[in-house]
Amino acid sequence: LIVEVADLQYASPATVSRCGMVYVDPKNLGYDPFWQRWRNARQNKTERDELDKLFAKYVHPSIGYILEGFVDGRPIEKLKTIIPLTNLNMVCQLCRMLDALLPAADGGNVFGTTVLESVFLSALY
């Protein structure tokens, strides 16, 4: 039986369970699990900790501004995007850019804090 993901939106829980699938709405899951999985693939603990700090400092406020129209907890007009994006899509793009810009995840060569922040901002842009 082949069922497209879009069809599960209207399926009853009984239909989904009979197919042996678990459907989790991306809105309920969020982007943190994807970030944590990507970050945990990095071998250097110092780099992981610094990436977490940068993620909390820049990504959460940026997504709040772009998608929800909040700056420092105050509502503003939401930005209009040419291509509709989800918060998970933006975090996936960030991780792919970081994969391209950071040294290999094997932990051999690690950037300093200042350089890592510069690379992170370049990937975020």
PDB file of N, CA and C in Angstrom, residues 1 3 5 7 9 15 21 27 32 37 40 44 47 55-57 63 69 96:
ATOM      1  N   LEU A   1       0.849  -1.173   0.000  1.00  0.00           N
ATOM      2  CA  LEU A   1       0.000   0.000   0.000  1.00  0.00           C
ATOM      3  C   LEU A   1       0.894   1.235   0.000  1.00  0.00           C
ATOM      4  N   VAL A   3       0.950   5.302   0.335  1.00  0.00           N
ATOM      5  CA  VAL A   3       0.174   6.442   0.792  1.00  0.00           C
ATOM      6  C   VAL A   3       1.096   7.648   0.771  1.00  0.00           C
ATOM      7  N   VAL A   5       2.348  11.347   1.842  1.00  0.00           N
ATOM      8  CA  VAL A   5       2.341  12.027   3.131  1.00  0.00           C
ATOM      9  C   VAL A   5       1.212  13.039   3.221  1.00  0.00           C
ATOM     10  N   ASP A   7      -1.667  12.856   2.068  1.00  0.00           N
ATOM     11  CA  ASP A   7      -2.926  12.171   2.313  1.00  0.00           C
ATOM     12  C   ASP A   7      -3.136  11.844   3.785  1.00  0.00           C
ATOM     13  N   GLN A   9      -2.736  13.647   6.235  1.00  0.00           N
ATOM     14  CA  GLN A   9      -3.296  14.795   6.942  1.00  0.00           C
ATOM     15  C   GLN A   9      -4.783  14.590   7.197  1.00  0.00           C
ATOM     16  N   THR A  15      -6.745   4.437  10.433  1.00  0.00           N
ATOM     17  CA  THR A  15      -6.180   4.157   9.112  1.00  0.00           C
ATOM     18  C   THR A  15      -4.655   4.202   9.158  1.00  0.00           C
ATOM     19  N   MET A  21       2.181   3.032  10.263  1.00  0.00           N
ATOM     20  CA  MET A  21       2.923   4.283  10.164  1.00  0.00           C
ATOM     21  C   MET A  21       2.652   5.151  11.378  1.00  0.00           C
ATOM     22  N   LYS A  27       4.713  20.732  12.560  1.00  0.00           N
ATOM     23  CA  LYS A  27       4.481  21.871  13.442  1.00  0.00           C
ATOM     24  C   LYS A  27       4.623  21.467  14.904  1.00  0.00           C
ATOM     25  N   ASP A  32      14.178  21.689  16.524  1.00  0.00           N
ATOM     26  CA  ASP A  32      15.232  21.349  17.485  1.00  0.00           C
ATOM     27  C   ASP A  32      15.763  19.927  17.337  1.00  0.00           C
ATOM     28  N   ARG A  37      20.420  16.443  16.183  1.00  0.00           N
ATOM     29  CA  ARG A  37      21.007  15.319  15.465  1.00  0.00           C
ATOM     30  C   ARG A  37      22.228  15.779  14.674  1.00  0.00           C
ATOM     31  N   ASN A  40      25.114  16.711  17.120  1.00  0.00           N
ATOM     32  CA  ASN A  40      25.715  15.543  17.762  1.00  0.00           C
ATOM     33  C   ASN A  40      26.653  14.781  16.831  1.00  0.00           C
ATOM     34  N   ASN A  44      33.871  17.258  18.164  1.00  0.00           N
ATOM     35  CA  ASN A  44      34.516  18.101  19.155  1.00  0.00           C
ATOM     36  C   ASN A  44      33.475  18.714  20.094  1.00  0.00           C
ATOM     37  N   GLU A  47      33.338  22.571  20.169  1.00  0.00           N
ATOM     38  CA  GLU A  47      32.663  23.086  18.979  1.00  0.00           C
ATOM     39  C   GLU A  47      31.148  22.903  19.100  1.00  0.00           C
ATOM     40  N   PHE A  55      23.459  28.978  17.948  1.00  0.00           N
ATOM     41  CA  PHE A  55      22.111  28.615  17.502  1.00  0.00           C
ATOM     42  C   PHE A  55      21.067  29.340  18.350  1.00  0.00           C
ATOM     43  N   ALA A  56      21.240  29.304  19.665  1.00  0.00           N
ATOM     44  CA  ALA A  56      20.293  29.975  20.556  1.00  0.00           C
ATOM     45  C   ALA A  56      20.333  31.493  20.371  1.00  0.00           C
ATOM     46  N   LYS A  57      21.518  32.025  20.130  1.00  0.00           N
ATOM     47  CA  LYS A  57      21.685  33.480  19.994  1.00  0.00           C
ATOM     48  C   LYS A  57      21.086  34.019  18.701  1.00  0.00           C
ATOM     49  N   ILE A  63      14.205  33.158  13.290  1.00  0.00           N
ATOM     50  CA  ILE A  63      12.986  32.462  12.872  1.00  0.00           C
ATOM     51  C   ILE A  63      11.761  33.184  13.414  1.00  0.00           C
ATOM     52  N   GLY A  69       6.945  37.102  12.979  1.00  0.00           N
ATOM     53  CA  GLY A  69       6.809  38.550  13.123  1.00  0.00           C
ATOM     54  C   GLY A  69       6.991  39.038  14.544  1.00  0.00           C
ATOM     55  N   ARG A  96      23.233  22.412   6.226  1.00  0.00           N
ATOM     56  CA  ARG A  96      23.930  22.069   4.976  1.00  0.00           C
ATOM     57  C   ARG A  96      25.038  23.080   4.672  1.00  0.00           C
TER      58      ARG A  96
END
